[in-house]
Amino acid sequence: MPTIAVVAAVPVAVAIAIFQLYRWWRNSRALNHIPTHEFPDGDNSRARYIKDLKHLLETGYRKYNKSGRAFKIPIPVGGYSVKYRVVLPKDHLEEIKHLSNNVFSWQLASRIVFAQDYTGAPDRGPWSGKALRIGIHQNLGDITRKMDRQIDEYFRKHLPQGASSDSINLMKFFVPAIANITNALLVDHRLSSNPDWVSRTCEFAVNRYHAADEVRAWPPYISKLAAPLLPSVRKLRQSRAYVKKEMTPLYEQLKAQDMLGNGEKRNKNIGIFGYEWLWGGAPKGVTLQDFSDTMMRTLIASIHTTAKTVSVALIDLLTQPQYINELREEAKAAVRLDGSIDVDKLFRLDCFLKESQRLTPVFLLTMNRIVTQDYMFKSSSLCLPAGTMTTAATSAIATDPESFEDPNTFDGHRFLRLREQNKAGESSFKMGMATEDSLGFGLGSQACPGRFFAVNQMKLMLSKLLLGWDLTLEKRGVKFVGTRPEMEYYDFSVVAPNDYGLRLKRKFA
Ligand code: HEM
């Protein structure tokens, strides 16, 4: 005989099931008012999406965003709880750019984009972006000078110094170079001088992508079970534990000296490492896990992004050698008496980098956000229910002929002219400045907090290469003769130009 409890449980279970069904039905219709944009030939497979997202975004941008309408694209790669990305028109981006993580959240979006609940990738502490931005902004001069010395030291050890030429692979050179330089500025000497730590930091970003990719190859209900068995997921989880173990002494030391969550001491150098600014911006009760996850996220965010951008810029430069002389002359004029480089004098290089990033941004989509509460846009009355993922068609906007004349042609002087013609708003065209037309670093309050760090690092590396060596581009070890190649994308991310290399011959004055 069923007990009273069982009899009572049946209607409760039915009510829960009906409620869940209703929620599913309501959610599946919640974005019906936004048109779905798919590939016109009907092939909307995962493989097609991975290979051809750039084209999908460009056609959607022209068809909908240009007339002020949002469109949505399905996410066959990229998430389980969220089925679509809503691609917003430019004026809508303007409206949300200063809304905080509490309303349009990059933290929540990145959990989905990187399948974090499945892979166990580190979460982002909501405080870290602001702390990093303020810290970098306040100390950029000092940081850049230290960076200059680090780059000199690294290049001296790893690039040919004698009369004969030598060749390097771009990504294989820049990833560890940037990892070394960035670590020297972000962590204590004990860690930044530990080759095991530095080489592991080089793997974090690739590993996070692989883990997310492998997880997403399975249907969601299976991947929860399968994830812990996948080699890439296991490796990522081991790396996270490794970072936590290695960060423990630094955390304990900073805590003992009351340096965590103590903004007013931010600039006081207590000698543990160069810049305590990042940790000064941590919340008072920051845990070791949050502290070490934030470090890992920062390294993930900084190394491959910069390596890809600088590698692409070198390919752009060496396939268009007409720009080399002027950039070299400019670099020469920017050398200070002590041999360091004044990055503020690298005006032409800044414009060149900006054009290179315009045509080949690291990410096709930026400003990925999850709406945390129902939101209605003032400009259009477009309503987005809580839980919607929004984004911006970065690459499509950057090749809009209304914003950029002859947009698909590389013009290394484009931003030079734009800056000269728009003296009043000149600074908005600088590399690193985020605007609605220039979204390579995102936009607004959650834009990349490390962008000026990255820009100065790239400018220093490029000008030192131009000053110190004669450079020839190679592809798979052979001199590359040809026009500027178009880079490929995998999902929303540019494929690292792994085939390309540089032959360097030391210049002697
Ligand atoms: C050329 C190099 C770089 C590119 C293209 C880049 C691009 C981006 C983009 C597009 C975002 C998302 C912003 C948004 O959606 O509004 C972002 C976030 C972020 N970036 Fe960068 N970034 C670069 C270098 C760096 C560097 C050098 C650092 C640190 C020193 C850094 C730290 C971060 C952090 C902490 C976030 C927040 C997201 C997270 O915690 O995962 N980035 N970056």
Coordinates of C-alpha atoms and ligand atoms in Angstrom, one line a residue:
M1 CA 0.0 0.0 0.0
P2 CA 1.5 3.4 -0.9
T3 CA 2.0 5.6 2.1
I4 CA 0.5 9.1 2.3
A5 CA 3.9 10.6 1.6
V6 CA 4.2 8.8 -1.7
V7 CA 0.6 9.8 -2.6
A8 CA 1.4 13.4 -1.9
A9 CA 4.7 13.2 -3.8
V10 CA 3.1 12.2 -7.1
P11 CA 1.2 15.5 -7.7
V12 CA 4.3 17.5 -6.5
A13 CA 6.5 15.6 -9.0
V14 CA 3.9 16.2 -11.8
A15 CA 3.6 19.9 -10.9
I16 CA 7.4 20.2 -11.1
A17 CA 7.6 18.4 -14.4
I18 CA 4.8 20.6 -15.8
F19 CA 6.6 23.7 -14.5
Q20 CA 9.9 22.6 -16.1
L21 CA 8.1 21.9 -19.4
Y22 CA 6.5 25.3 -19.3
R23 CA 9.9 26.9 -18.6
W24 CA 11.4 25.0 -21.5
W25 CA 8.6 26.0 -23.8
R26 CA 8.7 29.7 -22.7
N27 CA 12.5 29.8 -23.1
S28 CA 12.4 28.2 -26.5
R29 CA 10.1 31.0 -27.6
A30 CA 11.7 33.8 -25.7
L31 CA 13.8 35.0 -28.6
N32 CA 11.2 34.4 -31.4
H33 CA 11.0 38.1 -32.0
I34 CA 14.6 38.2 -33.1
P35 CA 15.3 36.8 -36.6
T36 CA 17.7 33.8 -36.8
H37 CA 20.5 34.2 -39.4
E38 CA 21.8 30.9 -40.9
F39 CA 23.9 29.9 -43.8
P40 CA 21.7 30.4 -47.0
D41 CA 22.6 26.9 -48.5
G42 CA 21.1 25.2 -45.4
D43 CA 24.4 23.7 -44.2
N44 CA 24.4 24.8 -40.6
S45 CA 26.5 22.0 -39.3
R46 CA 29.0 22.4 -36.4
A47 CA 31.9 22.0 -38.9
R48 CA 30.5 24.8 -41.1
Y49 CA 30.0 27.1 -38.2
I50 CA 33.5 26.5 -37.0
K51 CA 35.0 27.3 -40.4
D52 CA 32.8 30.0 -41.7
L53 CA 31.5 32.1 -38.8
K54 CA 33.2 35.2 -40.3
H55 CA 31.0 35.0 -43.4
L56 CA 27.8 34.3 -41.3
L57 CA 28.5 37.4 -39.2
E58 CA 29.2 39.6 -42.2
T59 CA 26.0 38.7 -44.0
G60 CA 24.0 39.0 -40.8
Y61 CA 25.5 42.4 -40.1
R62 CA 24.7 43.7 -43.5
K63 CA 21.2 42.2 -43.5
Y64 CA 20.0 43.2 -40.0
N65 CA 22.5 45.3 -38.0
K66 CA 22.9 47.9 -40.7
S67 CA 19.2 48.8 -40.4
G68 CA 19.4 48.9 -36.6
R69 CA 18.1 45.4 -36.0
A70 CA 19.5 42.6 -33.9
F71 CA 19.8 39.0 -35.3
K72 CA 20.6 35.8 -33.6
I73 CA 22.9 32.9 -34.6
P74 CA 22.6 29.4 -33.2
I75 CA 25.5 28.2 -31.1
P76 CA 26.4 24.7 -32.3
V77 CA 29.7 25.4 -30.6
G78 CA 29.8 27.4 -27.4
G79 CA 27.2 26.5 -24.9
Y80 CA 24.5 24.3 -23.5
S81 CA 22.2 26.4 -21.4
V82 CA 22.3 29.1 -24.1
K83 CA 21.1 28.2 -27.6
Y84 CA 21.7 31.5 -29.4
R85 CA 24.0 34.5 -29.5
V86 CA 22.1 37.7 -30.2
V87 CA 24.3 40.0 -32.4
L88 CA 23.5 43.6 -31.5
P89 CA 23.7 46.7 -33.8
K90 CA 26.2 49.4 -33.1
D91 CA 23.8 51.9 -31.4
H92 CA 22.7 49.1 -29.0
L93 CA 26.4 48.5 -28.0
E94 CA 26.7 52.2 -27.3
E95 CA 23.8 51.9 -24.8
I96 CA 25.1 48.9 -22.9
K97 CA 28.8 49.6 -22.9
H98 CA 29.0 51.1 -19.4
L99 CA 26.5 48.7 -17.8
S100 CA 28.3 46.6 -15.2
N101 CA 28.9 42.9 -14.9
N102 CA 25.8 42.8 -12.7
V103 CA 23.5 43.6 -15.7
F104 CA 25.4 42.5 -18.9
S105 CA 27.9 40.0 -17.6
W106 CA 31.1 38.9 -19.3
Q107 CA 31.9 36.7 -16.3
L108 CA 28.7 34.6 -17.0
A109 CA 29.2 34.7 -20.7
S110 CA 32.7 33.3 -20.5
R111 CA 31.5 30.5 -18.3
I112 CA 29.3 29.4 -21.2
V113 CA 31.7 30.2 -24.0
F114 CA 34.4 28.1 -22.4
A115 CA 32.0 25.4 -21.1
Q116 CA 33.5 26.1 -17.7
D117 CA 31.0 24.1 -15.7
Y118 CA 32.2 21.1 -17.6
T119 CA 35.9 21.7 -18.0
G120 CA 36.6 23.2 -14.5
A121 CA 38.4 26.1 -16.1
P122 CA 39.1 28.9 -13.6
D123 CA 36.3 31.4 -13.1
R124 CA 36.8 35.2 -13.3
G125 CA 36.7 37.2 -10.1
P126 CA 34.5 40.2 -11.0
W127 CA 37.0 42.5 -9.2
S128 CA 40.0 41.5 -11.4
G129 CA 39.3 43.6 -14.5
K130 CA 38.9 46.8 -12.6
A131 CA 41.9 46.1 -10.4
L132 CA 44.1 45.3 -13.4
R133 CA 42.8 48.3 -15.4
I134 CA 43.5 50.8 -12.6
G135 CA 46.8 49.2 -11.7
I136 CA 48.0 49.3 -15.3
H137 CA 46.7 52.8 -16.0
Q138 CA 48.4 54.2 -12.9
N139 CA 51.8 52.4 -13.5
L140 CA 52.0 52.2 -17.3
G141 CA 55.2 54.3 -17.5
D142 CA 57.0 52.1 -15.0
I143 CA 55.6 48.9 -16.4
T144 CA 56.7 49.9 -19.9
R145 CA 60.3 50.7 -18.8
K146 CA 60.6 47.3 -17.1
M147 CA 59.1 45.7 -20.1
D148 CA 61.7 47.4 -22.3
R149 CA 64.5 45.9 -20.2
Q150 CA 62.9 42.4 -20.2
I151 CA 62.5 42.4 -23.9
D152 CA 66.1 43.4 -24.5
E153 CA 67.2 40.6 -22.2
Y154 CA 65.0 38.1 -23.8
F155 CA 66.0 39.0 -27.4
R156 CA 69.7 39.0 -26.4
K157 CA 69.4 35.4 -25.2
H158 CA 67.1 34.0 -27.9
L159 CA 67.7 35.9 -31.1
P160 CA 70.9 35.6 -33.3
Q161 CA 73.6 38.0 -32.3
G162 CA 76.4 37.0 -34.7
A163 CA 77.0 37.6 -38.4
S164 CA 75.1 34.6 -39.6
S165 CA 71.3 34.6 -40.0
D166 CA 68.9 32.3 -38.1
S167 CA 65.3 31.5 -38.4
I168 CA 62.5 31.4 -35.8
N169 CA 58.8 30.3 -35.9
L170 CA 56.6 33.2 -35.0
M171 CA 54.3 31.6 -32.6
K172 CA 56.9 29.3 -31.1
F173 CA 59.1 32.4 -30.4
F174 CA 56.4 34.9 -29.3
V175 CA 54.4 32.7 -27.0
P176 CA 57.3 32.0 -24.6
A177 CA 58.8 35.4 -25.1
I178 CA 55.5 37.1 -24.0
A179 CA 55.0 34.5 -21.2
N180 CA 58.5 35.4 -19.8
I181 CA 58.0 39.1 -20.1
T182 CA 54.4 39.1 -18.7
N183 CA 55.3 36.8 -15.8
A184 CA 58.2 39.0 -14.9
L185 CA 55.7 41.9 -14.4
L186 CA 52.8 40.0 -12.8
V187 CA 54.3 37.5 -10.4
D188 CA 57.2 37.3 -8.0
H189 CA 60.7 36.5 -9.0
R190 CA 60.5 33.0 -7.5
L191 CA 57.9 32.1 -10.0
S192 CA 58.9 34.2 -13.0
S193 CA 62.4 32.7 -13.0
N194 CA 61.1 29.2 -12.7
P195 CA 61.2 27.7 -16.2
D196 CA 58.6 25.0 -15.3
W197 CA 56.1 27.7 -14.3
V198 CA 56.7 29.8 -17.4
S199 CA 56.4 26.9 -19.8
R200 CA 53.2 25.8 -18.1
T201 CA 51.7 29.3 -18.4
C202 CA 52.3 29.0 -22.1
E203 CA 49.9 26.1 -22.3
F204 CA 47.0 27.4 -20.3
A205 CA 45.1 29.2 -23.0
V206 CA 45.4 26.5 -25.7
N207 CA 44.4 23.9 -23.1
R208 CA 41.3 25.9 -22.1
Y209 CA 40.2 26.0 -25.7
H210 CA 40.9 22.3 -26.3
A211 CA 39.1 21.3 -23.2
A212 CA 36.0 23.4 -24.1
D213 CA 36.1 22.1 -27.7
E214 CA 36.4 18.4 -26.6
V215 CA 33.6 18.8 -24.1
R216 CA 31.3 20.3 -26.7
A217 CA 31.8 17.5 -29.1
W218 CA 29.4 15.5 -26.8
P219 CA 25.8 16.1 -26.1
P220 CA 25.4 18.1 -22.8
Y221 CA 24.0 15.2 -20.7
I222 CA 26.9 12.9 -21.7
S223 CA 29.6 15.5 -21.5
K224 CA 29.0 16.1 -17.8
L225 CA 29.9 12.4 -17.3
A226 CA 32.6 12.3 -20.0
A227 CA 34.4 15.5 -19.1
P228 CA 36.5 14.3 -16.2
L229 CA 37.8 11.5 -18.5
L230 CA 38.9 13.7 -21.3
P231 CA 42.7 14.3 -21.4
S232 CA 42.5 18.0 -22.1
V233 CA 40.0 18.5 -19.2
R234 CA 42.3 16.5 -16.9
K235 CA 45.2 18.6 -17.9
L236 CA 43.4 21.8 -17.4
R237 CA 42.2 20.8 -13.9
Q238 CA 45.8 19.7 -13.0
S239 CA 47.1 23.1 -14.2
R240 CA 44.6 24.9 -12.0
A241 CA 45.7 22.9 -9.0
Y242 CA 49.3 23.6 -9.9
V243 CA 48.7 27.4 -10.1
K244 CA 47.0 27.2 -6.7
K245 CA 49.9 25.4 -5.1
E246 CA 52.4 27.7 -6.6
M247 CA 50.5 30.9 -5.7
T248 CA 50.1 29.9 -2.1
P249 CA 53.4 31.4 -0.7
L250 CA 52.7 34.7 -2.6
Y251 CA 49.1 34.8 -1.3
E252 CA 50.2 34.1 2.3
Q253 CA 53.0 36.7 2.1
L254 CA 50.7 39.4 0.7
K255 CA 48.1 38.5 3.3
A256 CA 50.6 38.7 6.1
Q257 CA 51.6 42.1 5.0
D258 CA 48.0 43.3 4.7
M259 CA 48.4 43.9 0.9
L260 CA 45.3 42.2 -0.2
G261 CA 42.1 44.2 -0.4
N262 CA 44.0 47.3 0.5
G263 CA 43.6 49.6 -2.4
E264 CA 45.3 52.6 -0.6
K265 CA 48.5 50.6 -0.4
R266 CA 48.4 49.8 -4.0
N267 CA 51.4 51.8 -5.0
K268 CA 53.5 51.0 -2.1
N269 CA 56.2 48.7 -3.4
I270 CA 56.9 46.2 -0.7
G271 CA 59.5 44.4 -2.8
I272 CA 57.9 41.0 -3.3
F273 CA 57.7 41.8 -6.9
G274 CA 57.5 44.8 -9.2
Y275 CA 53.8 45.7 -9.0
E276 CA 51.5 44.8 -6.2
W277 CA 48.8 46.8 -7.9
L278 CA 46.8 43.9 -9.1
W279 CA 46.6 42.4 -5.7
G280 CA 45.9 45.7 -4.0
G281 CA 42.6 45.8 -6.0
A282 CA 41.5 42.4 -4.7
P283 CA 38.5 42.4 -2.3
K284 CA 39.3 42.2 1.4
G285 CA 38.4 38.6 2.0
V286 CA 39.7 37.2 -1.3
T287 CA 40.3 33.5 -1.1
L288 CA 43.3 31.6 -2.2
Q289 CA 41.2 29.9 -4.9
D290 CA 39.9 33.3 -6.3
F291 CA 43.4 34.8 -6.1
S292 CA 45.1 31.9 -8.0
D293 CA 42.2 31.6 -10.5
T294 CA 42.5 35.3 -11.3
M295 CA 46.2 34.9 -11.9
M296 CA 45.5 32.0 -14.2
R297 CA 42.8 33.9 -16.1
T298 CA 45.1 36.9 -16.5
L299 CA 47.8 34.7 -18.0
I300 CA 45.2 32.9 -20.3
A301 CA 43.9 36.3 -21.4
S302 CA 47.3 37.9 -22.1
I303 CA 49.8 35.5 -23.7
H304 CA 48.3 34.0 -26.9
T305 CA 46.2 37.0 -27.7
T306 CA 49.3 39.2 -27.8
A307 CA 51.4 36.5 -29.6
K308 CA 48.8 36.2 -32.3
T309 CA 48.3 39.9 -32.8
V310 CA 52.1 40.6 -33.1
S311 CA 52.6 37.6 -35.4
V312 CA 49.9 38.8 -37.7
A313 CA 51.3 42.3 -37.7
L314 CA 54.7 41.0 -38.7
I315 CA 53.2 39.0 -41.5
D316 CA 51.4 42.1 -42.6
L317 CA 54.5 44.2 -42.5
L318 CA 56.9 41.8 -44.3
T319 CA 54.5 41.1 -47.1
Q320 CA 54.2 44.9 -47.6
P321 CA 57.8 46.0 -47.2
Q322 CA 57.0 49.6 -48.4
Y323 CA 56.2 50.3 -44.7
I324 CA 59.4 49.0 -43.3
N325 CA 61.7 52.0 -43.8
E326 CA 59.4 54.6 -42.3
L327 CA 58.7 52.4 -39.2
R328 CA 62.4 51.7 -38.8
E329 CA 63.3 55.4 -39.0
E330 CA 60.5 56.3 -36.5
A331 CA 61.8 53.6 -34.1
K332 CA 65.3 55.0 -34.4
A333 CA 64.1 58.5 -33.5
A334 CA 62.3 57.0 -30.5
V335 CA 65.4 55.6 -28.8
R336 CA 66.2 57.4 -25.6
L337 CA 69.8 58.1 -24.4
D338 CA 69.7 55.1 -22.1
G339 CA 68.8 52.9 -25.1
S340 CA 65.1 52.4 -24.1
I341 CA 62.3 53.2 -26.5
D342 CA 59.8 56.0 -26.0
V343 CA 56.6 54.2 -27.1
D344 CA 54.7 57.5 -27.3
K345 CA 56.8 58.5 -30.3
L346 CA 55.8 55.4 -32.3
F347 CA 52.9 57.1 -34.0
R348 CA 53.2 55.3 -37.4
L349 CA 53.7 51.9 -35.8
D350 CA 50.5 52.5 -33.7
C351 CA 48.6 53.3 -36.9
F352 CA 50.0 50.2 -38.6
L353 CA 49.1 47.9 -35.7
K354 CA 45.6 49.4 -35.6
E355 CA 45.1 48.6 -39.3
S356 CA 46.5 45.1 -38.8
Q357 CA 44.1 44.4 -35.9
R358 CA 41.2 45.9 -37.9
L359 CA 41.5 43.4 -40.7
T360 CA 42.6 40.5 -38.5
P361 CA 41.1 40.8 -34.9
V362 CA 42.0 37.9 -32.6
F363 CA 38.2 37.4 -32.0
L364 CA 35.4 37.7 -34.6
L365 CA 33.0 38.4 -31.8
T366 CA 33.7 40.5 -28.7
M367 CA 31.4 41.9 -26.0
N368 CA 30.0 38.5 -25.2
R369 CA 27.6 39.1 -22.3
I370 CA 24.8 37.4 -20.5
V371 CA 21.8 39.6 -19.6
T372 CA 21.2 39.0 -15.9
Q373 CA 17.7 40.6 -15.8
D374 CA 15.1 41.3 -18.5
Y375 CA 16.3 44.3 -20.4
M376 CA 14.6 46.7 -22.9
F377 CA 16.8 48.9 -25.1
K378 CA 15.8 52.5 -25.0
S379 CA 16.8 53.1 -28.6
S380 CA 14.7 50.4 -30.2
S381 CA 12.4 48.9 -27.4
L382 CA 14.1 45.6 -28.2
C383 CA 13.4 43.3 -25.2
L384 CA 15.9 40.6 -24.1
P385 CA 14.9 38.2 -21.4
A386 CA 17.3 37.4 -18.6
G387 CA 19.8 34.7 -19.6
T388 CA 20.2 35.9 -23.2
M389 CA 23.7 36.0 -24.6
T390 CA 24.6 39.1 -26.5
T391 CA 27.6 39.9 -28.7
A392 CA 29.1 42.3 -31.2
A393 CA 30.1 41.4 -34.8
T394 CA 33.6 42.9 -34.4
S395 CA 35.1 41.8 -37.7
A396 CA 32.0 42.7 -39.7
I397 CA 31.9 46.2 -38.2
A398 CA 35.6 46.7 -38.9
T399 CA 35.0 46.1 -42.6
D400 CA 31.9 48.3 -43.0
P401 CA 32.4 50.6 -46.0
E402 CA 30.4 53.3 -44.3
S403 CA 33.1 53.5 -41.6
F404 CA 36.2 52.6 -43.5
E405 CA 36.8 53.4 -47.2
D406 CA 37.8 50.5 -49.3
P407 CA 37.5 48.4 -46.1
N408 CA 39.0 45.1 -47.3
T409 CA 42.3 46.6 -48.5
F410 CA 45.2 46.9 -46.0
D411 CA 46.2 50.5 -45.8
G412 CA 49.0 51.1 -43.3
H413 CA 48.4 54.8 -43.5
R414 CA 44.6 54.7 -43.0
F415 CA 44.7 55.6 -39.3
L416 CA 47.5 58.1 -39.9
R417 CA 45.2 60.0 -42.2
L418 CA 42.2 59.6 -39.9
R419 CA 44.1 60.9 -37.0
E420 CA 45.4 63.9 -39.0
Q421 CA 42.0 64.7 -40.3
N422 CA 40.2 64.4 -36.9
K423 CA 42.6 66.3 -34.7
A424 CA 39.9 66.8 -32.0
G425 CA 39.0 63.2 -31.7
E426 CA 42.4 61.9 -32.6
S427 CA 42.9 59.8 -29.6
S428 CA 39.9 57.6 -30.4
F429 CA 41.9 56.1 -33.3
K430 CA 44.8 55.0 -31.2
M431 CA 45.6 51.3 -31.0
G432 CA 44.0 50.1 -27.8
M433 CA 41.2 52.7 -27.8
A434 CA 37.9 50.8 -27.8
T435 CA 35.1 52.4 -29.9
E436 CA 32.0 51.0 -31.6
D437 CA 34.0 50.7 -34.8
S438 CA 37.0 49.3 -33.2
L439 CA 36.1 46.4 -31.0
G440 CA 39.2 44.2 -31.1
F441 CA 39.6 44.7 -27.3
G442 CA 35.9 44.7 -26.5
L443 CA 34.2 47.9 -25.4
G444 CA 33.1 49.8 -22.3
S445 CA 33.5 49.0 -18.6
Q446 CA 34.3 45.3 -19.3
A447 CA 36.7 45.9 -22.2
C448 CA 40.1 44.2 -22.0
P449 CA 41.8 45.7 -19.0
G450 CA 45.3 44.7 -20.3
R451 CA 45.1 46.3 -23.7
F452 CA 47.6 49.1 -23.1
F453 CA 50.0 46.7 -21.5
A454 CA 49.6 44.5 -24.7
V455 CA 50.0 47.5 -27.1
N456 CA 53.2 48.8 -25.5
Q457 CA 54.6 45.3 -25.4
M458 CA 53.9 44.8 -29.1
K459 CA 55.3 48.2 -30.0
L460 CA 58.5 47.6 -28.1
M461 CA 59.0 44.1 -29.6
L462 CA 58.4 45.2 -33.1
S463 CA 60.5 48.3 -33.0
K464 CA 63.4 46.4 -31.3
L465 CA 63.2 43.8 -34.1
L466 CA 63.2 46.5 -36.8
L467 CA 66.2 48.2 -35.2
G468 CA 68.3 45.2 -34.4
W469 CA 67.8 42.8 -37.4
D470 CA 67.1 42.5 -41.1
L471 CA 63.9 40.5 -41.3
T472 CA 62.6 38.1 -44.0
L473 CA 59.3 36.3 -43.8
E474 CA 59.3 32.5 -44.2
K475 CA 56.5 30.0 -44.6
R476 CA 57.2 26.4 -43.5
G477 CA 60.9 27.3 -43.5
V478 CA 61.1 28.8 -47.0
K479 CA 61.3 32.5 -48.0
F480 CA 57.7 33.7 -48.5
V481 CA 57.1 35.7 -51.6
G482 CA 53.6 36.7 -52.1
T483 CA 50.9 39.2 -51.1
R484 CA 49.4 39.6 -47.6
P485 CA 47.7 36.3 -46.7
E486 CA 44.2 36.3 -45.2
M487 CA 44.2 34.5 -41.8
E488 CA 41.8 31.7 -41.0
Y489 CA 39.4 31.5 -38.1
Y490 CA 38.4 28.5 -36.0
D491 CA 35.0 29.2 -34.4
F492 CA 35.3 32.8 -33.2
S493 CA 39.1 32.8 -32.8
V494 CA 41.9 33.5 -35.3
V495 CA 44.0 30.5 -36.0
A496 CA 47.6 31.0 -34.8
P497 CA 49.8 31.6 -37.8
N498 CA 51.9 28.5 -37.0
D499 CA 53.4 28.1 -40.5
Y500 CA 55.1 31.4 -40.6
G501 CA 58.6 32.3 -39.4
L502 CA 61.2 35.0 -39.5
R503 CA 64.8 34.9 -40.8
L504 CA 66.8 37.3 -38.8
K505 CA 70.2 38.8 -39.5
R506 CA 71.8 41.0 -36.9
K507 CA 72.2 44.6 -38.1
F508 CA 75.6 46.2 -37.2
A509 CA 75.7 49.9 -37.1
Ligands
HEM1 C1 46.6 41.9 -28.2 C2 46.3 41.3 -27.1 C3 44.9 41.2 -26.5 C4 43.7 41.2 -27.1 C5 43.4 41.2 -28.5 C6 42.7 41.1 -26.0 C7 41.4 41.0 -26.2 C8 40.4 41.0 -25.2 C9 39.0 40.9 -25.3 C10 38.3 41.1 -26.7 C11 38.4 40.8 -24.1 C12 36.9 40.8 -23.8 C13 36.5 42.2 -23.7 C14 35.0 42.5 -24.0 O1 34.3 41.5 -24.4 O2 34.5 43.6 -23.8 C15 39.5 40.7 -23.1 C16 39.3 40.5 -21.8 C17 40.4 40.4 -20.9 N1 41.7 40.7 -21.1 FE1 42.5 41.0 -22.9 N2 43.4 41.1 -24.8 C18 44.7 41.2 -25.0 C19 45.8 41.2 -24.1 C20 45.6 41.2 -22.7 C21 46.6 41.4 -21.7 C22 48.1 41.6 -22.1 C23 46.1 41.2 -20.5 C24 46.7 41.2 -19.1 C25 47.8 41.8 -18.8 C26 44.7 40.9 -20.7 C27 43.7 40.7 -19.7 C28 42.4 40.5 -19.9 C29 41.5 40.2 -18.9 C30 41.8 39.9 -17.4 C31 40.2 40.1 -19.5 C32 38.9 39.9 -18.8 C33 38.4 38.5 -19.2 C34 38.8 37.4 -18.3 O3 39.0 37.5 -17.1 O4 38.9 36.3 -19.0 N3 44.4 41.0 -22.1 N4 40.7 40.8 -23.8

